[in-house]
Structure formats: structure tokens, C-alpha cells
């Protein structure tokens, strides 16, 4: 079974631009979570989607948004990029009808650099 | 709110020696506890998890962890490390019907020959 796929793997943007990251979950998984990883703040939860519904959202500004499609693929969007948005963005998928009790499988991440 | 503390930022261990990584959590209810490993340039891989039952949990790659409610700890151990165990290790906590994991800051493990 193929793992979680994230595209692109690397991105370079400039301040003020916007960016869209994509995540394809493991086949059959309907929950997709997004995390931001930085050296200073560590791993922080962004949001989680299940069957196209956002069930939880982390403490991030409104510039960070996401969505999930009917095939469970998910995208996250960051508008008006700031230097501090430079990070590794990780996506995780699980069967998870009931939350974290199902194992989350992480993708390799998208490395975003904001110049 | 739940939180996780990993007191050790960096640990160096000799190949073949034992390894113990510390994790303390703060959570009001029964926590769901996890250990993940991240190799350079990779995503996170689940080593083991604890939900209930036997407090000593066996995971992949020869790792085990022990849940101690009285100490709010979930320490990870391996009896004999291999050079391939060099990586960053994250402890995480979640709750039933919650949809997020809260991670510790991570412990980087260096294995010397």
C-alpha cells in the first residue's frame, strides 16, 4: 500500500506570496491532519479533516487554511507569506473516525522556504 | 490543555549501549501516548503507542516504553542501540475523540562507534 504523498517536496516563495501544499492520504484513510515543524516551535498542529469536514484547528492565524476533497486528498493554503512561515509542513493520515486512537501515518513533508 | 516535556535535547550513546529517552506529560484525563522517530529529511514514523492495559509497551525496531501514571511519564528504552537509531525522537500525547497530537520538543540521538 502506498504511503502518504506530499507535493511538492520543496518550495521557495517570497514574502507576501501565497502557497498551496497537497497531501494524498493512504488509500482508504479518511482523516488528514497537518502539522508545522520549525526548529523554534517544534511540531504544532494546524488542522484535521475527516470526510471533508474540519474537526479541529490549531492556534494559527487565518492566513492558514485547508480543505479536503471527496477523495480524501487535502490541501493547505498559506496566504500573505511571512518569513516565519518557513517550515516543514507534515501531513498525516489515518482511518480515525474517532480521533487519535487510530495510528497516524506521516508523509515526508513539504519544506517551505520564505525569502 | 495537554502538554509534553522531553527534558533531554540531545543524547549521545555508544553503539551497543542502552538508551533511555524521557517523556513527561500533562493531561487531566487518560492520555493516549506515542513515540515517533524522525530521520533526517523524513517524516515521522510511529515506534509505539499506549492507550490502556499493560503499562510496558513493545514497539518496532526493538524499542519499548513504560507508562507510569504516578510519575506522568512514558519513557522510551532500547537495550542495545545500532548506528541506524541515530535520529530525532518525539513523544506525543492525544486524547480519545480529540483529533490532534501534542508533541514534545524532541530528543536528538547521536550514536558513536
PDB file of N, CA, C and O in Angstrom, chain A residues 56-108:
ATOM      1  N   UNK A  56     -10.956  19.962  13.842  1.00  0.00           N
ATOM      2  CA  UNK A  56     -10.174  20.644  14.860  1.00  0.00           C
ATOM      3  C   UNK A  56      -9.198  21.576  14.167  1.00  0.00           C
ATOM      4  O   UNK A  56      -8.737  21.297  13.052  1.00  0.00           O
ATOM      5  N   UNK A  57      -8.878  22.651  14.826  1.00  0.00           N
ATOM      6  CA  UNK A  57      -7.970  23.633  14.259  1.00  0.00           C
ATOM      7  C   UNK A  57      -7.015  24.083  15.352  1.00  0.00           C
ATOM      8  O   UNK A  57      -7.426  24.323  16.492  1.00  0.00           O
ATOM      9  N   UNK A  58      -5.767  24.212  14.994  1.00  0.00           N
ATOM     10  CA  UNK A  58      -4.765  24.679  15.932  1.00  0.00           C
ATOM     11  C   UNK A  58      -4.762  26.194  16.022  1.00  0.00           C
ATOM     12  O   UNK A  58      -5.552  26.892  15.379  1.00  0.00           O
ATOM     13  N   UNK A  59      -3.839  26.699  16.819  1.00  0.00           N
ATOM     14  CA  UNK A  59      -3.767  28.125  17.087  1.00  0.00           C
ATOM     15  C   UNK A  59      -2.896  28.833  16.057  1.00  0.00           C
ATOM     16  O   UNK A  59      -1.765  29.239  16.346  1.00  0.00           O
ATOM     17  N   UNK A  60      -3.396  28.946  14.862  1.00  0.00           N
ATOM     18  CA  UNK A  60      -2.692  29.621  13.779  1.00  0.00           C
ATOM     19  C   UNK A  60      -3.586  30.719  13.220  1.00  0.00           C
ATOM     20  O   UNK A  60      -4.811  30.642  13.292  1.00  0.00           O
ATOM     21  N   UNK A  61      -2.956  31.757  12.646  1.00  0.00           N
ATOM     22  CA  UNK A  61      -3.779  32.847  12.093  1.00  0.00           C
ATOM     23  C   UNK A  61      -4.594  32.379  10.898  1.00  0.00           C
ATOM     24  O   UNK A  61      -4.340  31.330  10.306  1.00  0.00           O
ATOM     25  N   UNK A  62      -5.565  33.211  10.537  1.00  0.00           N
ATOM     26  CA  UNK A  62      -6.466  32.873   9.454  1.00  0.00           C
ATOM     27  C   UNK A  62      -5.797  32.749   8.099  1.00  0.00           C
ATOM     28  O   UNK A  62      -6.416  32.267   7.140  1.00  0.00           O
ATOM     29  N   UNK A  63      -4.527  33.182   8.000  1.00  0.00           N
ATOM     30  CA  UNK A  63      -3.803  33.034   6.737  1.00  0.00           C
ATOM     31  C   UNK A  63      -3.598  31.558   6.382  1.00  0.00           C
ATOM     32  O   UNK A  63      -3.346  31.213   5.233  1.00  0.00           O
ATOM     33  N   UNK A  64      -3.705  30.728   7.382  1.00  0.00           N
ATOM     34  CA  UNK A  64      -3.554  29.281   7.180  1.00  0.00           C
ATOM     35  C   UNK A  64      -4.946  28.668   7.027  1.00  0.00           C
ATOM     36  O   UNK A  64      -5.802  28.809   7.918  1.00  0.00           O
ATOM     37  N   UNK A  65      -5.157  28.017   5.923  1.00  0.00           N
ATOM     38  CA  UNK A  65      -6.451  27.393   5.692  1.00  0.00           C
ATOM     39  C   UNK A  65      -6.247  26.044   5.012  1.00  0.00           C
ATOM     40  O   UNK A  65      -5.156  25.743   4.499  1.00  0.00           O
ATOM     41  N   UNK A  66      -7.277  25.260   5.028  1.00  0.00           N
ATOM     42  CA  UNK A  66      -7.170  23.955   4.396  1.00  0.00           C
ATOM     43  C   UNK A  66      -8.506  23.498   3.882  1.00  0.00           C
ATOM     44  O   UNK A  66      -9.549  24.146   4.106  1.00  0.00           O
ATOM     45  N   UNK A  67      -8.452  22.402   3.178  1.00  0.00           N
ATOM     46  CA  UNK A  67      -9.689  21.768   2.746  1.00  0.00           C
ATOM     47  C   UNK A  67      -9.404  20.319   2.408  1.00  0.00           C
ATOM     48  O   UNK A  67      -8.251  19.921   2.210  1.00  0.00           O
ATOM     49  N   UNK A  68     -10.476  19.559   2.342  1.00  0.00           N
ATOM     50  CA  UNK A  68     -10.353  18.156   1.975  1.00  0.00           C
ATOM     51  C   UNK A  68     -11.383  17.859   0.905  1.00  0.00           C
ATOM     52  O   UNK A  68     -12.531  18.328   0.969  1.00  0.00           O
ATOM     53  N   UNK A  69     -10.964  17.081  -0.051  1.00  0.00           N
ATOM     54  CA  UNK A  69     -11.827  16.743  -1.172  1.00  0.00           C
ATOM     55  C   UNK A  69     -12.522  15.396  -0.934  1.00  0.00           C
ATOM     56  O   UNK A  69     -12.173  14.665  -0.009  1.00  0.00           O
ATOM     57  N   UNK A  70     -13.461  15.096  -1.808  1.00  0.00           N
ATOM     58  CA  UNK A  70     -14.252  13.870  -1.621  1.00  0.00           C
ATOM     59  C   UNK A  70     -13.406  12.610  -1.720  1.00  0.00           C
ATOM     60  O   UNK A  70     -13.783  11.557  -1.193  1.00  0.00           O
ATOM     61  N   UNK A  71     -12.264  12.688  -2.370  1.00  0.00           N
ATOM     62  CA  UNK A  71     -11.384  11.517  -2.451  1.00  0.00           C
ATOM     63  C   UNK A  71     -10.375  11.480  -1.301  1.00  0.00           C
ATOM     64  O   UNK A  71      -9.422  10.717  -1.341  1.00  0.00           O
ATOM     65  N   UNK A  72     -10.600  12.324  -0.294  1.00  0.00           N
ATOM     66  CA  UNK A  72      -9.787  12.434   0.930  1.00  0.00           C
ATOM     67  C   UNK A  72      -8.483  13.202   0.742  1.00  0.00           C
ATOM     68  O   UNK A  72      -7.812  13.484   1.731  1.00  0.00           O
ATOM     69  N   UNK A  73      -8.126  13.510  -0.470  1.00  0.00           N
ATOM     70  CA  UNK A  73      -6.941  14.354  -0.655  1.00  0.00           C
ATOM     71  C   UNK A  73      -7.177  15.700   0.016  1.00  0.00           C
ATOM     72  O   UNK A  73      -8.309  16.176   0.107  1.00  0.00           O
ATOM     73  N   UNK A  74      -6.086  16.279   0.501  1.00  0.00           N
ATOM     74  CA  UNK A  74      -6.220  17.536   1.227  1.00  0.00           C
ATOM     75  C   UNK A  74      -5.216  18.554   0.707  1.00  0.00           C
ATOM     76  O   UNK A  74      -4.134  18.196   0.208  1.00  0.00           O
ATOM     77  N   UNK A  75      -5.580  19.777   0.815  1.00  0.00           N
ATOM     78  CA  UNK A  75      -4.679  20.883   0.505  1.00  0.00           C
ATOM     79  C   UNK A  75      -4.670  21.859   1.672  1.00  0.00           C
ATOM     80  O   UNK A  75      -5.667  22.011   2.368  1.00  0.00           O
ATOM     81  N   UNK A  76      -3.516  22.451   1.870  1.00  0.00           N
ATOM     82  CA  UNK A  76      -3.478  23.577   2.792  1.00  0.00           C
ATOM     83  C   UNK A  76      -2.919  24.788   2.057  1.00  0.00           C
ATOM     84  O   UNK A  76      -2.086  24.658   1.147  1.00  0.00           O
ATOM     85  N   UNK A  77      -3.400  25.928   2.424  1.00  0.00           N
ATOM     86  CA  UNK A  77      -3.038  27.169   1.769  1.00  0.00           C
ATOM     87  C   UNK A  77      -2.533  28.157   2.812  1.00  0.00           C
ATOM     88  O   UNK A  77      -3.098  28.254   3.904  1.00  0.00           O
ATOM     89  N   UNK A  78      -1.473  28.837   2.469  1.00  0.00           N
ATOM     90  CA  UNK A  78      -0.980  29.913   3.319  1.00  0.00           C
ATOM     91  C   UNK A  78      -0.932  31.168   2.465  1.00  0.00           C
ATOM     92  O   UNK A  78      -0.258  31.192   1.419  1.00  0.00           O
ATOM     93  N   UNK A  79      -1.643  32.180   2.879  1.00  0.00           N
ATOM     94  CA  UNK A  79      -1.666  33.436   2.123  1.00  0.00           C
ATOM     95  C   UNK A  79      -0.740  34.447   2.782  1.00  0.00           C
ATOM     96  O   UNK A  79      -0.370  34.309   3.960  1.00  0.00           O
ATOM     97  N   UNK A  80      -0.364  35.433   2.019  1.00  0.00           N
ATOM     98  CA  UNK A  80       0.475  36.520   2.515  1.00  0.00           C
ATOM     99  C   UNK A  80       1.632  35.973   3.358  1.00  0.00           C
ATOM    100  O   UNK A  80       1.745  36.221   4.573  1.00  0.00           O
ATOM    101  N   UNK A  81       2.476  35.230   2.722  1.00  0.00           N
ATOM    102  CA  UNK A  81       3.558  34.534   3.420  1.00  0.00           C
ATOM    103  C   UNK A  81       4.465  35.489   4.193  1.00  0.00           C
ATOM    104  O   UNK A  81       4.773  36.604   3.739  1.00  0.00           O
ATOM    105  N   UNK A  82       4.877  35.017   5.366  1.00  0.00           N
ATOM    106  CA  UNK A  82       5.836  35.736   6.205  1.00  0.00           C
ATOM    107  C   UNK A  82       7.087  34.874   6.361  1.00  0.00           C
ATOM    108  O   UNK A  82       7.040  33.661   6.179  1.00  0.00           O
ATOM    109  N   UNK A  83       8.179  35.515   6.735  1.00  0.00           N
ATOM    110  CA  UNK A  83       9.436  34.772   6.900  1.00  0.00           C
ATOM    111  C   UNK A  83       9.270  33.629   7.904  1.00  0.00           C
ATOM    112  O   UNK A  83       9.820  32.537   7.733  1.00  0.00           O
ATOM    113  N   UNK A  84       8.463  33.876   8.926  1.00  0.00           N
ATOM    114  CA  UNK A  84       8.260  32.883   9.975  1.00  0.00           C
ATOM    115  C   UNK A  84       7.459  31.670   9.539  1.00  0.00           C
ATOM    116  O   UNK A  84       7.337  30.704  10.295  1.00  0.00           O
ATOM    117  N   UNK A  85       6.936  31.709   8.328  1.00  0.00           N
ATOM    118  CA  UNK A  85       6.190  30.548   7.824  1.00  0.00           C
ATOM    119  C   UNK A  85       7.125  29.493   7.252  1.00  0.00           C
ATOM    120  O   UNK A  85       6.671  28.406   6.881  1.00  0.00           O
ATOM    121  N   UNK A  86       8.391  29.818   7.155  1.00  0.00           N
ATOM    122  CA  UNK A  86       9.368  28.831   6.689  1.00  0.00           C
ATOM    123  C   UNK A  86       9.369  27.648   7.649  1.00  0.00           C
ATOM    124  O   UNK A  86       9.577  27.806   8.859  1.00  0.00           O
ATOM    125  N   UNK A  87       9.126  26.490   7.119  1.00  0.00           N
ATOM    126  CA  UNK A  87       8.958  25.319   7.988  1.00  0.00           C
ATOM    127  C   UNK A  87       8.845  24.071   7.139  1.00  0.00           C
ATOM    128  O   UNK A  87       8.732  24.136   5.909  1.00  0.00           O
ATOM    129  N   UNK A  88       8.854  22.942   7.831  1.00  0.00           N
ATOM    130  CA  UNK A  88       8.496  21.670   7.215  1.00  0.00           C
ATOM    131  C   UNK A  88       7.023  21.426   7.544  1.00  0.00           C
ATOM    132  O   UNK A  88       6.640  21.438   8.715  1.00  0.00           O
ATOM    133  N   UNK A  89       6.211  21.258   6.537  1.00  0.00           N
ATOM    134  CA  UNK A  89       4.795  21.018   6.738  1.00  0.00           C
ATOM    135  C   UNK A  89       4.522  19.532   6.515  1.00  0.00           C
ATOM    136  O   UNK A  89       4.749  19.000   5.431  1.00  0.00           O
ATOM    137  N   UNK A  90       4.050  18.906   7.568  1.00  0.00           N
ATOM    138  CA  UNK A  90       3.816  17.468   7.553  1.00  0.00           C
ATOM    139  C   UNK A  90       2.328  17.165   7.501  1.00  0.00           C
ATOM    140  O   UNK A  90       1.523  17.807   8.180  1.00  0.00           O
ATOM    141  N   UNK A  91       2.017  16.181   6.720  1.00  0.00           N
ATOM    142  CA  UNK A  91       0.652  15.697   6.613  1.00  0.00           C
ATOM    143  C   UNK A  91       0.608  14.279   7.166  1.00  0.00           C
ATOM    144  O   UNK A  91       1.561  13.514   6.996  1.00  0.00           O
ATOM    145  N   UNK A  92      -0.475  13.949   7.839  1.00  0.00           N
ATOM    146  CA  UNK A  92      -0.643  12.599   8.370  1.00  0.00           C
ATOM    147  C   UNK A  92      -2.036  12.112   8.044  1.00  0.00           C
ATOM    148  O   UNK A  92      -2.993  12.896   8.057  1.00  0.00           O
ATOM    149  N   UNK A  93      -2.156  10.834   7.769  1.00  0.00           N
ATOM    150  CA  UNK A  93      -3.480  10.286   7.506  1.00  0.00           C
ATOM    151  C   UNK A  93      -3.771   9.115   8.431  1.00  0.00           C
ATOM    152  O   UNK A  93      -2.855   8.456   8.943  1.00  0.00           O
ATOM    153  N   UNK A  94      -5.037   8.884   8.670  1.00  0.00           N
ATOM    154  CA  UNK A  94      -5.457   7.741   9.489  1.00  0.00           C
ATOM    155  C   UNK A  94      -6.888   7.390   9.131  1.00  0.00           C
ATOM    156  O   UNK A  94      -7.591   8.160   8.484  1.00  0.00           O
ATOM    157  N   UNK A  95      -7.293   6.203   9.579  1.00  0.00           N
ATOM    158  CA  UNK A  95      -8.686   5.820   9.401  1.00  0.00           C
ATOM    159  C   UNK A  95      -9.576   6.676  10.273  1.00  0.00           C
ATOM    160  O   UNK A  95     -10.606   7.155   9.875  1.00  0.00           O
ATOM    161  N   UNK A  96      -9.182   6.811  11.514  1.00  0.00           N
ATOM    162  CA  UNK A  96      -9.618   7.781  12.513  1.00  0.00           C
ATOM    163  C   UNK A  96     -11.055   8.267  12.480  1.00  0.00           C
ATOM    164  O   UNK A  96     -11.271   9.467  12.460  1.00  0.00           O
ATOM    165  N   UNK A  97     -12.027   7.412  12.542  1.00  0.00           N
ATOM    166  CA  UNK A  97     -13.340   8.003  12.744  1.00  0.00           C
ATOM    167  C   UNK A  97     -13.469   8.604  14.140  1.00  0.00           C
ATOM    168  O   UNK A  97     -14.316   9.442  14.391  1.00  0.00           O
ATOM    169  N   UNK A  98     -12.611   8.190  15.079  1.00  0.00           N
ATOM    170  CA  UNK A  98     -12.755   8.652  16.456  1.00  0.00           C
ATOM    171  C   UNK A  98     -11.529   9.365  16.987  1.00  0.00           C
ATOM    172  O   UNK A  98     -11.363   9.490  18.184  1.00  0.00           O
ATOM    173  N   UNK A  99     -10.675   9.836  16.128  1.00  0.00           N
ATOM    174  CA  UNK A  99      -9.578  10.651  16.621  1.00  0.00           C
ATOM    175  C   UNK A  99      -8.255   9.922  16.690  1.00  0.00           C
ATOM    176  O   UNK A  99      -7.993   9.026  15.909  1.00  0.00           O
ATOM    177  N   UNK A 100      -7.439  10.283  17.644  1.00  0.00           N
ATOM    178  CA  UNK A 100      -6.048   9.849  17.645  1.00  0.00           C
ATOM    179  C   UNK A 100      -5.870   8.381  17.992  1.00  0.00           C
ATOM    180  O   UNK A 100      -4.757   7.875  17.967  1.00  0.00           O
ATOM    181  N   UNK A 101      -6.934   7.687  18.321  1.00  0.00           N
ATOM    182  CA  UNK A 101      -6.777   6.286  18.665  1.00  0.00           C
ATOM    183  C   UNK A 101      -6.346   5.449  17.465  1.00  0.00           C
ATOM    184  O   UNK A 101      -5.834   4.349  17.623  1.00  0.00           O
ATOM    185  N   UNK A 102      -6.567   5.952  16.272  1.00  0.00           N
ATOM    186  CA  UNK A 102      -6.030   5.281  15.102  1.00  0.00           C
ATOM    187  C   UNK A 102      -4.642   5.824  14.797  1.00  0.00           C
ATOM    188  O   UNK A 102      -4.404   7.026  14.934  1.00  0.00           O
ATOM    189  N   UNK A 103      -3.768   4.969  14.395  1.00  0.00           N
ATOM    190  CA  UNK A 103      -2.398   5.383  14.108  1.00  0.00           C
ATOM    191  C   UNK A 103      -2.372   6.392  12.982  1.00  0.00           C
ATOM    192  O   UNK A 103      -3.025   6.221  11.957  1.00  0.00           O
ATOM    193  N   UNK A 104      -1.606   7.450  13.190  1.00  0.00           N
ATOM    194  CA  UNK A 104      -1.404   8.439  12.145  1.00  0.00           C
ATOM    195  C   UNK A 104      -0.132   8.106  11.387  1.00  0.00           C
ATOM    196  O   UNK A 104       0.921   7.875  11.979  1.00  0.00           O
ATOM    197  N   UNK A 105      -0.232   8.083  10.077  1.00  0.00           N
ATOM    198  CA  UNK A 105       0.905   7.817   9.211  1.00  0.00           C
ATOM    199  C   UNK A 105       1.309   9.127   8.550  1.00  0.00           C
ATOM    200  O   UNK A 105       0.483   9.781   7.902  1.00  0.00           O
ATOM    201  N   UNK A 106       2.580   9.478   8.738  1.00  0.00           N
ATOM    202  CA  UNK A 106       3.057  10.769   8.253  1.00  0.00           C
ATOM    203  C   UNK A 106       3.710  10.657   6.881  1.00  0.00           C
ATOM    204  O   UNK A 106       4.373   9.667   6.566  1.00  0.00           O
ATOM    205  N   UNK A 107       3.532  11.707   6.102  1.00  0.00           N
ATOM    206  CA  UNK A 107       4.246  11.835   4.854  1.00  0.00           C
ATOM    207  C   UNK A 107       5.626  12.424   5.080  1.00  0.00           C
ATOM    208  O   UNK A 107       5.974  12.783   6.209  1.00  0.00           O
ATOM    209  N   UNK A 108       6.424  12.567   4.018  1.00  0.00           N
ATOM    210  CA  UNK A 108       7.785  13.070   4.143  1.00  0.00           C
ATOM    211  C   UNK A 108       7.858  14.569   4.365  1.00  0.00           C
ATOM    212  O   UNK A 108       8.901  15.088   4.749  1.00  0.00           O
TER     213      UNK A 108
END
